Short mmCIF file of N, CA and C in Angstrom, two decimals:
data_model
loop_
_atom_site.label_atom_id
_atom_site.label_comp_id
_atom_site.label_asym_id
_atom_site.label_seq_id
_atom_site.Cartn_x
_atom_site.Cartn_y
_atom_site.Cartn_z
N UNK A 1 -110.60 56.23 -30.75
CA UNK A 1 -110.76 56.64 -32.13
C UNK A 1 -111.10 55.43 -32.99
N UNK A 2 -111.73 55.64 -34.20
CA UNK A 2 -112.13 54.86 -35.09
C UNK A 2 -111.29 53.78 -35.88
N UNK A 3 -111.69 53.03 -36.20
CA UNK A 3 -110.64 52.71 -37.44
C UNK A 3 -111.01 51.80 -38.24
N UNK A 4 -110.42 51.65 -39.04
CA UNK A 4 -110.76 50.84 -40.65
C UNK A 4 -110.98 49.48 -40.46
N UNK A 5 -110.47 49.24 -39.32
CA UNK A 5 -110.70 47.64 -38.67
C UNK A 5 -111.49 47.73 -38.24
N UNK A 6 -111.82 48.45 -37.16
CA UNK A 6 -113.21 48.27 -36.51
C UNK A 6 -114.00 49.88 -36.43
N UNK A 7 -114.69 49.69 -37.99
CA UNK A 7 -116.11 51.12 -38.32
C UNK A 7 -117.04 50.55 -38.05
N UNK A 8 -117.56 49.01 -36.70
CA UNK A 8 -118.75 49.22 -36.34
C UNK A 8 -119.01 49.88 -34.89
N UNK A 9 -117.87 50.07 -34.05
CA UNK A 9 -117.63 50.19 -32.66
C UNK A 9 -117.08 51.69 -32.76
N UNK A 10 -118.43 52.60 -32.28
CA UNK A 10 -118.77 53.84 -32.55
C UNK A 10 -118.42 54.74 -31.31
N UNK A 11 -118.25 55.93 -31.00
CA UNK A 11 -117.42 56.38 -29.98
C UNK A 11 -118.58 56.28 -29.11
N UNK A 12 -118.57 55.72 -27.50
CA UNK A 12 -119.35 55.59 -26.73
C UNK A 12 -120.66 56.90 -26.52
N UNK A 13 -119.47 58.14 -26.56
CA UNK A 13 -120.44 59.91 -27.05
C UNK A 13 -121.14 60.01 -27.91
N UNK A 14 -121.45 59.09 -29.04
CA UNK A 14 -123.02 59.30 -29.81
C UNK A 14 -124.02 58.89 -29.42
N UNK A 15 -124.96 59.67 -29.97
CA UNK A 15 -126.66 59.50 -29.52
C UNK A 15 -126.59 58.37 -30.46
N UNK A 16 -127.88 57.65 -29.87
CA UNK A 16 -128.28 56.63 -30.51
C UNK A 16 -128.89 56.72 -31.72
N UNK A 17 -128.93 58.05 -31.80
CA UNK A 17 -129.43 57.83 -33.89
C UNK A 17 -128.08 58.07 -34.34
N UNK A 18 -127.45 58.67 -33.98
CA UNK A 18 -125.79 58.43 -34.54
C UNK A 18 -125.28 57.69 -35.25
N UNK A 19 -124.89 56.54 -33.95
CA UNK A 19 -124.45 55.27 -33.86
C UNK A 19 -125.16 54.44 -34.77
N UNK A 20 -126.47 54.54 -34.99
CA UNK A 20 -127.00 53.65 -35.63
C UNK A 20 -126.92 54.37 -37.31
N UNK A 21 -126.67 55.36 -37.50
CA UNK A 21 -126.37 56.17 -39.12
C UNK A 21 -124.75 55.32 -39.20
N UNK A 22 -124.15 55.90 -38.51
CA UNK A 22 -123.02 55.25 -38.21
C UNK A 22 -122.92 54.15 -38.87
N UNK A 23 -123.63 52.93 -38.12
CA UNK A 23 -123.67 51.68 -38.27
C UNK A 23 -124.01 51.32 -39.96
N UNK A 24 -124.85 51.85 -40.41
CA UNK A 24 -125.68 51.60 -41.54
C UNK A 24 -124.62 52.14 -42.44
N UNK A 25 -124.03 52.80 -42.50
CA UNK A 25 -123.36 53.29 -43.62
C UNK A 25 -122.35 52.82 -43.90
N UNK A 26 -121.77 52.22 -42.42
CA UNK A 26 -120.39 50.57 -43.12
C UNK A 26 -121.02 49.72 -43.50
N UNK A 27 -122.09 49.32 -43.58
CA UNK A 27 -122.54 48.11 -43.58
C UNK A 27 -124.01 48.23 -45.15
N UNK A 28 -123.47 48.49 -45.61
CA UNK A 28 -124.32 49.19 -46.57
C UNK A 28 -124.69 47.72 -47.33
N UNK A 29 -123.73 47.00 -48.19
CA UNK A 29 -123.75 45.87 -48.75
C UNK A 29 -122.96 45.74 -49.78
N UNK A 30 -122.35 46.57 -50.33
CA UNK A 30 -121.14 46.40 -51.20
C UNK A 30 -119.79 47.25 -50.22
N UNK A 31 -118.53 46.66 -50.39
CA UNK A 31 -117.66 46.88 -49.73
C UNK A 31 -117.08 48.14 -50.02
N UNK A 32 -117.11 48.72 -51.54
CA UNK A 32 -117.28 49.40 -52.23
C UNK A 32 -117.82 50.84 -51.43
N UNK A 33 -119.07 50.42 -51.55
CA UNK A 33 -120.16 51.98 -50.92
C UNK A 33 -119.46 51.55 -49.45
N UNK A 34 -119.62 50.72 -48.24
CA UNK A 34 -118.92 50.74 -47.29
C UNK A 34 -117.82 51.80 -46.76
N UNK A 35 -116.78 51.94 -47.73
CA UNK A 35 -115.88 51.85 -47.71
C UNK A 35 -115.98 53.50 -47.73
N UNK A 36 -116.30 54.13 -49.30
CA UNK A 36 -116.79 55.39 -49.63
C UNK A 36 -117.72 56.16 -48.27
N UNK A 37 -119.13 55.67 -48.19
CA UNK A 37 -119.67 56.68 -47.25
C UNK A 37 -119.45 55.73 -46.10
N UNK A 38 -119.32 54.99 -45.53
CA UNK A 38 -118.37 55.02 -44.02
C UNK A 38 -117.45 55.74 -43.85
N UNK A 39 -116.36 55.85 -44.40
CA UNK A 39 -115.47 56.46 -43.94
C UNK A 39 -115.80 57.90 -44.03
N UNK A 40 -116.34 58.69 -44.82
CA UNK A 40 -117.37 59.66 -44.52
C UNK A 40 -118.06 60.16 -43.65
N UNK A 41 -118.78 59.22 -43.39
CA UNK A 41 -119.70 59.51 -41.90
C UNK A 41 -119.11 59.25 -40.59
N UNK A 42 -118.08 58.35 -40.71
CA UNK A 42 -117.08 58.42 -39.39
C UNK A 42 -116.13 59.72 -39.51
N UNK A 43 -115.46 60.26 -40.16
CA UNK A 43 -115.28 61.72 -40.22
C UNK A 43 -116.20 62.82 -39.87
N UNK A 44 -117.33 63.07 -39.80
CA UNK A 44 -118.15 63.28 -39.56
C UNK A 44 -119.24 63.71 -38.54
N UNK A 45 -119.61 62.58 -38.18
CA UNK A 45 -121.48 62.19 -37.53
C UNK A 45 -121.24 62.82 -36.12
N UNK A 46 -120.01 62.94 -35.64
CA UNK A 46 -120.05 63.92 -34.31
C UNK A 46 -120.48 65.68 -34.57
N UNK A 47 -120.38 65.70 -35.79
CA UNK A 47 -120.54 67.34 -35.98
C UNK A 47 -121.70 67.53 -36.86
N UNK A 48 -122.25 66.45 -37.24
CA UNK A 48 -123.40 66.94 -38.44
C UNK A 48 -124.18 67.52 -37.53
N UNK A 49 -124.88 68.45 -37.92
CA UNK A 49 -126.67 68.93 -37.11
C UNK A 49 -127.38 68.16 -37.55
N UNK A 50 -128.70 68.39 -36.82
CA UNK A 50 -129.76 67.42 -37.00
C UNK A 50 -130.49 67.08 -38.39
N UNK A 51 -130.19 68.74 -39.04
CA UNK A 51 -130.64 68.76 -40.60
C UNK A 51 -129.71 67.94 -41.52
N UNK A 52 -128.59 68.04 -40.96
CA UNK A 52 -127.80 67.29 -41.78
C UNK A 52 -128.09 65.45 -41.42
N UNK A 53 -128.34 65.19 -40.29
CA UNK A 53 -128.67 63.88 -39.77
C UNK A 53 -129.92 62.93 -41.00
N UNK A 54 -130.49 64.55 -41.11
CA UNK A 54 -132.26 64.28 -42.05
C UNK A 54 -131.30 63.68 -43.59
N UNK A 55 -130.39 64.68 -44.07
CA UNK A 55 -129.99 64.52 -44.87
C UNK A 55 -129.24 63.16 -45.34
N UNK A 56 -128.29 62.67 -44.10
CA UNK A 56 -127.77 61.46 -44.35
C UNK A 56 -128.58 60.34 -44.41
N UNK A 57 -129.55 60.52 -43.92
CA UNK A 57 -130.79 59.48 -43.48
C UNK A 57 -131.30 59.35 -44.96
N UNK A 58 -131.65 60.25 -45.93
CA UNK A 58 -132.40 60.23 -47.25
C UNK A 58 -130.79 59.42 -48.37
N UNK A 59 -129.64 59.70 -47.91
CA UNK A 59 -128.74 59.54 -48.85
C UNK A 59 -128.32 58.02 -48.71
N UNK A 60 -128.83 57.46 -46.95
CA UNK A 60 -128.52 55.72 -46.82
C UNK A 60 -129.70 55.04 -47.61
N UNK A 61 -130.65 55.70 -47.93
CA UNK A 61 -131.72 55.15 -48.56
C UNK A 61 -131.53 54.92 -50.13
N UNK A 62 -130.52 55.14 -50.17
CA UNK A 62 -130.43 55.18 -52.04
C UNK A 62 -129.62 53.94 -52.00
N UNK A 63 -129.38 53.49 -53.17
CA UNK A 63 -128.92 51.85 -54.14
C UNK A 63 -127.62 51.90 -53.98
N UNK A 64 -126.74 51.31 -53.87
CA UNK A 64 -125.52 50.88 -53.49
C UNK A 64 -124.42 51.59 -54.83
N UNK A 65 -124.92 50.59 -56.00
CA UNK A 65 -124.42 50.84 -57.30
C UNK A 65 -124.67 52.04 -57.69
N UNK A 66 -125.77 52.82 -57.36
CA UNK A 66 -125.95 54.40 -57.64
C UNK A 66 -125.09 55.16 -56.90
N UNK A 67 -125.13 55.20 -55.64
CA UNK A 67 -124.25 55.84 -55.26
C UNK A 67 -122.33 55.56 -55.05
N UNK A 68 -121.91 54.29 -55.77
CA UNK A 68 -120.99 53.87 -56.39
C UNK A 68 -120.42 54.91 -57.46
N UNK A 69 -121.73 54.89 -58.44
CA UNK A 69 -121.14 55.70 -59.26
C UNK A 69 -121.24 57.03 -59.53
N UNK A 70 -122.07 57.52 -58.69
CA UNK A 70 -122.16 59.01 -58.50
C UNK A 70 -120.91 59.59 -57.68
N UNK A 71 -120.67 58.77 -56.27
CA UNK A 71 -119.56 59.24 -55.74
C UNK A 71 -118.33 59.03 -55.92
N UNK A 72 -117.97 58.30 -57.21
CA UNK A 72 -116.85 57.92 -57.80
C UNK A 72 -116.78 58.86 -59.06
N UNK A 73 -117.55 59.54 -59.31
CA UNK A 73 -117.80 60.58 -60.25
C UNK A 73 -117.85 59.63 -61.72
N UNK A 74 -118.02 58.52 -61.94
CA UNK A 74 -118.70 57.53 -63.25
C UNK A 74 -120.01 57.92 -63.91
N UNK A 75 -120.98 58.86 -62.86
CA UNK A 75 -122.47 59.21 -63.61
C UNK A 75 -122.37 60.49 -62.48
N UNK A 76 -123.31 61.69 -63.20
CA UNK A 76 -123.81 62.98 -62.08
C UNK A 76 -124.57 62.53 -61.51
N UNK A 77 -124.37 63.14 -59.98
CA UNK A 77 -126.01 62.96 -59.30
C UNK A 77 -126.92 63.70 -59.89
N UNK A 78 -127.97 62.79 -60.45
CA UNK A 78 -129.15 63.22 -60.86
C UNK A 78 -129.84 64.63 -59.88
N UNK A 79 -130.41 65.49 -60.87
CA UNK A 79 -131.31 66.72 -60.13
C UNK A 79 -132.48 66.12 -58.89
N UNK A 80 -132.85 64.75 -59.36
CA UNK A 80 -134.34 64.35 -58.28
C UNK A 80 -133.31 63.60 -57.25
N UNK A 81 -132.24 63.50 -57.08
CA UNK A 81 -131.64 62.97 -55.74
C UNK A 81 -130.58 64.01 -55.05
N UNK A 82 -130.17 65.27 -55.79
CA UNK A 82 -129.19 65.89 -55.48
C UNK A 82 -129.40 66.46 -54.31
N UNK A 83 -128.89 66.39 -53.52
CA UNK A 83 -128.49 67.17 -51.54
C UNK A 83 -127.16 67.85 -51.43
N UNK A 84 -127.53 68.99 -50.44
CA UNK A 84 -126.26 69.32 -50.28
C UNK A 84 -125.26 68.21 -49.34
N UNK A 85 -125.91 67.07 -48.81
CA UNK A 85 -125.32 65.86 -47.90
C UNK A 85 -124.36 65.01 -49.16
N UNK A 86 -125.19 64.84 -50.04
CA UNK A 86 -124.45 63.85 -51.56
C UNK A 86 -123.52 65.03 -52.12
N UNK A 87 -123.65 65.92 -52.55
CA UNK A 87 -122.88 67.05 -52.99
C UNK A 87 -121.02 66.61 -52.29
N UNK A 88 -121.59 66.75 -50.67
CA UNK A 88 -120.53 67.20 -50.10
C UNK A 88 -119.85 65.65 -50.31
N UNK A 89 -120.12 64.21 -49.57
CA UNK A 89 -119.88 62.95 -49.95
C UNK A 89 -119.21 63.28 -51.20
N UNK A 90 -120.01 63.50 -52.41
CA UNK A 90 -118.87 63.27 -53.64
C UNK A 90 -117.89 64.08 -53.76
N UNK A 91 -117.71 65.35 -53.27
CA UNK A 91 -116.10 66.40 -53.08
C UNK A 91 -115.82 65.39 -52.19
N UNK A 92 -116.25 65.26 -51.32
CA UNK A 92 -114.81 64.21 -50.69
C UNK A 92 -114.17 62.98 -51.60
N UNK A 93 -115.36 61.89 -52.01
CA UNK A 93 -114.75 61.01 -52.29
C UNK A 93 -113.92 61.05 -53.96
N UNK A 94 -114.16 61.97 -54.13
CA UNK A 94 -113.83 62.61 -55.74
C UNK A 94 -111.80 62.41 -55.85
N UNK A 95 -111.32 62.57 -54.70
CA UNK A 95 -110.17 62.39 -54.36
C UNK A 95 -109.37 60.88 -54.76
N UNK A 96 -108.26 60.78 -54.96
CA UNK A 96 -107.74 59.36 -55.07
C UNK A 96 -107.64 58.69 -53.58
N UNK A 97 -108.07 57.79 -53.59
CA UNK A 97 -108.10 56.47 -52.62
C UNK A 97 -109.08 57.09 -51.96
N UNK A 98 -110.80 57.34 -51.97
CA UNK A 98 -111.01 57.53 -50.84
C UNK A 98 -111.58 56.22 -50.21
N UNK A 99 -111.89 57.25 -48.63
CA UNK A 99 -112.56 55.43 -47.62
C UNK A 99 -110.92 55.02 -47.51
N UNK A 100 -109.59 55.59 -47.50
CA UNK A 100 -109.00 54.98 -46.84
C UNK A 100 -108.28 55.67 -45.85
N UNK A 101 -107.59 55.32 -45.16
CA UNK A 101 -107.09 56.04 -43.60
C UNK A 101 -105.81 56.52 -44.46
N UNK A 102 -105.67 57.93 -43.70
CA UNK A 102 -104.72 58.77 -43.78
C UNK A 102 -103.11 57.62 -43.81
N UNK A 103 -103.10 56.61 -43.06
CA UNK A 103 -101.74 55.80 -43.00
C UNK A 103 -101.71 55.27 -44.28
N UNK A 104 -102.77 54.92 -44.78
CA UNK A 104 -102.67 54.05 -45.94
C UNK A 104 -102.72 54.82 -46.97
N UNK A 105 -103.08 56.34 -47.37
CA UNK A 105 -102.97 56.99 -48.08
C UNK A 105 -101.32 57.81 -47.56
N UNK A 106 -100.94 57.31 -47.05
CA UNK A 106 -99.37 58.01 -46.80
C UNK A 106 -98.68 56.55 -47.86
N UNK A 107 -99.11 55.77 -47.37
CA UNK A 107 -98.42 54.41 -47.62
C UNK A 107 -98.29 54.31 -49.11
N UNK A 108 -99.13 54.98 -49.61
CA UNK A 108 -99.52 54.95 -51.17
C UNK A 108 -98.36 55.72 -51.97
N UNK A 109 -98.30 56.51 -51.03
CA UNK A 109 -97.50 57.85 -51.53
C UNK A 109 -98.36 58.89 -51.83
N UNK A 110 -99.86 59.14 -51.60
CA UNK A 110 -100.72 60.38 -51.81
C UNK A 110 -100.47 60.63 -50.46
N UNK A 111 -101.60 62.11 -50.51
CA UNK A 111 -101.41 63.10 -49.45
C UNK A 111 -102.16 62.70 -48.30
N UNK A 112 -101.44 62.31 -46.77
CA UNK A 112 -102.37 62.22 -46.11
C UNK A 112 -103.35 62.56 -45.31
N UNK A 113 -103.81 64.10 -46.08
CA UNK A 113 -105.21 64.52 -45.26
C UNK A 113 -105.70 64.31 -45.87
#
Protein backbone atom coordinates (compact mmCIF):
# COMPACT_ATOMS: atom_id res chain seq x y z
CA UNK A 1 0.00 0.00 0.00
CA UNK A 2 0.81 3.58 -0.58
CA UNK A 3 1.90 6.12 1.60
CA UNK A 4 2.59 9.71 2.29
CA UNK A 5 6.25 8.86 2.51
CA UNK A 6 6.60 7.18 -0.38
CA UNK A 7 3.60 8.56 -3.35
CA UNK A 8 6.28 7.86 -5.96
CA UNK A 9 6.50 3.92 -5.61
CA UNK A 10 3.21 2.91 -7.31
CA UNK A 11 1.57 -0.54 -6.80
CA UNK A 12 3.58 -2.92 -9.10
CA UNK A 13 -0.48 -3.75 -10.76
CA UNK A 14 -0.60 -0.46 -12.73
CA UNK A 15 -0.37 -0.05 -16.35
CA UNK A 16 2.14 2.09 -17.33
CA UNK A 17 -0.01 5.10 -18.09
CA UNK A 18 -1.11 4.77 -14.52
CA UNK A 19 1.95 4.84 -12.84
CA UNK A 20 3.11 7.51 -14.79
CA UNK A 21 -0.48 9.84 -13.98
CA UNK A 22 0.39 8.59 -10.73
CA UNK A 23 3.77 9.89 -10.81
CA UNK A 24 2.93 13.36 -12.22
CA UNK A 25 0.43 14.29 -9.87
CA UNK A 26 2.89 14.06 -6.64
CA UNK A 27 5.24 15.70 -8.29
CA UNK A 28 3.38 18.50 -9.70
CA UNK A 29 5.71 21.44 -8.28
CA UNK A 30 4.16 23.01 -5.42
CA UNK A 31 3.89 20.79 -2.34
CA UNK A 32 0.65 22.24 -1.94
CA UNK A 33 -1.07 20.81 -5.36
CA UNK A 34 1.20 17.58 -4.56
CA UNK A 35 -0.26 17.00 -1.70
CA UNK A 36 -4.14 17.87 -2.81
CA UNK A 37 -4.29 15.85 -6.20
CA UNK A 38 -1.77 13.10 -5.21
CA UNK A 39 -3.36 11.98 -2.62
CA UNK A 40 -6.38 11.91 -4.87
CA UNK A 41 -5.15 10.00 -7.54
CA UNK A 42 -3.52 7.48 -5.24
CA UNK A 43 -7.06 6.85 -3.85
CA UNK A 44 -8.05 6.34 -7.00
CA UNK A 45 -6.04 5.48 -10.41
CA UNK A 46 -6.71 1.66 -9.80
CA UNK A 47 -10.43 2.24 -10.53
CA UNK A 48 -10.62 5.24 -12.86
CA UNK A 49 -11.75 4.06 -16.57
CA UNK A 50 -10.02 5.06 -19.36
CA UNK A 51 -12.40 8.16 -19.83
CA UNK A 52 -11.67 9.13 -16.65
CA UNK A 53 -7.72 8.51 -17.30
CA UNK A 54 -8.54 11.24 -20.49
CA UNK A 55 -9.91 13.31 -17.85
CA UNK A 56 -7.06 13.33 -15.30
CA UNK A 57 -4.65 13.76 -18.08
CA UNK A 58 -6.47 17.35 -19.15
CA UNK A 59 -6.69 18.30 -15.21
CA UNK A 60 -2.45 17.56 -14.75
CA UNK A 61 -2.20 20.01 -17.50
CA UNK A 62 -3.52 22.96 -15.68
CA UNK A 63 -1.23 25.64 -13.34
CA UNK A 64 -0.41 24.65 -9.99
CA UNK A 65 -1.75 27.96 -8.29
CA UNK A 66 -5.06 27.48 -10.27
CA UNK A 67 -5.77 24.47 -9.23
CA UNK A 68 -4.60 25.47 -5.56
CA UNK A 69 -7.26 27.59 -5.51
CA UNK A 70 -10.02 26.07 -7.14
CA UNK A 71 -9.55 22.90 -5.09
CA UNK A 72 -9.24 24.67 -1.91
CA UNK A 73 -12.47 26.30 -2.85
CA UNK A 74 -10.54 30.22 -2.76
CA UNK A 75 -11.89 30.81 -6.63
CA UNK A 76 -14.79 28.49 -8.77
CA UNK A 77 -13.65 26.37 -11.37
CA UNK A 78 -14.13 28.38 -14.21
CA UNK A 79 -16.97 27.06 -16.96
CA UNK A 80 -13.85 26.70 -19.86
CA UNK A 81 -11.95 24.22 -17.43
CA UNK A 82 -14.83 22.57 -15.54
CA UNK A 83 -14.76 18.37 -15.70
CA UNK A 84 -16.57 16.07 -14.06
CA UNK A 85 -12.61 14.74 -13.00
CA UNK A 86 -12.03 18.59 -11.25
CA UNK A 87 -15.65 18.60 -9.97
CA UNK A 88 -15.04 15.39 -8.18
CA UNK A 89 -11.06 16.44 -6.92
CA UNK A 90 -12.69 19.55 -5.38
CA UNK A 91 -15.69 17.50 -3.26
CA UNK A 92 -12.95 15.69 -2.06
CA UNK A 93 -10.49 18.16 -1.24
CA UNK A 94 -13.22 20.67 -0.03
CA UNK A 95 -12.89 18.72 3.35
CA UNK A 96 -10.50 19.81 6.30
CA UNK A 97 -6.95 18.52 5.98
CA UNK A 98 -7.08 17.13 2.70
CA UNK A 99 -3.89 15.12 0.98
CA UNK A 100 -3.53 13.81 4.38
CA UNK A 101 -3.61 10.08 5.56
CA UNK A 102 -6.45 8.91 7.47
CA UNK A 103 -3.67 8.50 10.71
CA UNK A 104 -2.93 11.96 10.55
CA UNK A 105 -6.37 13.09 10.16
CA UNK A 106 -7.24 10.85 13.31
CA UNK A 107 -4.22 12.54 14.91
CA UNK A 108 -5.82 15.89 14.35
CA UNK A 109 -8.84 14.90 15.93
CA UNK A 110 -11.01 15.03 12.45
CA UNK A 111 -12.71 12.14 10.97
CA UNK A 112 -10.68 9.51 9.62
CA UNK A 113 -12.29 8.59 6.36
Amino acid sequence: MMTMSDPELPPEDLSPRRRRLQFRAWHRGTKETDLMVGAFVARHIATFTEAELDDLEQVLELLDVDLQDWLSGRRPIPAEVASPMLARMAAECAGRAAGTTPEIRAGLGLDPA
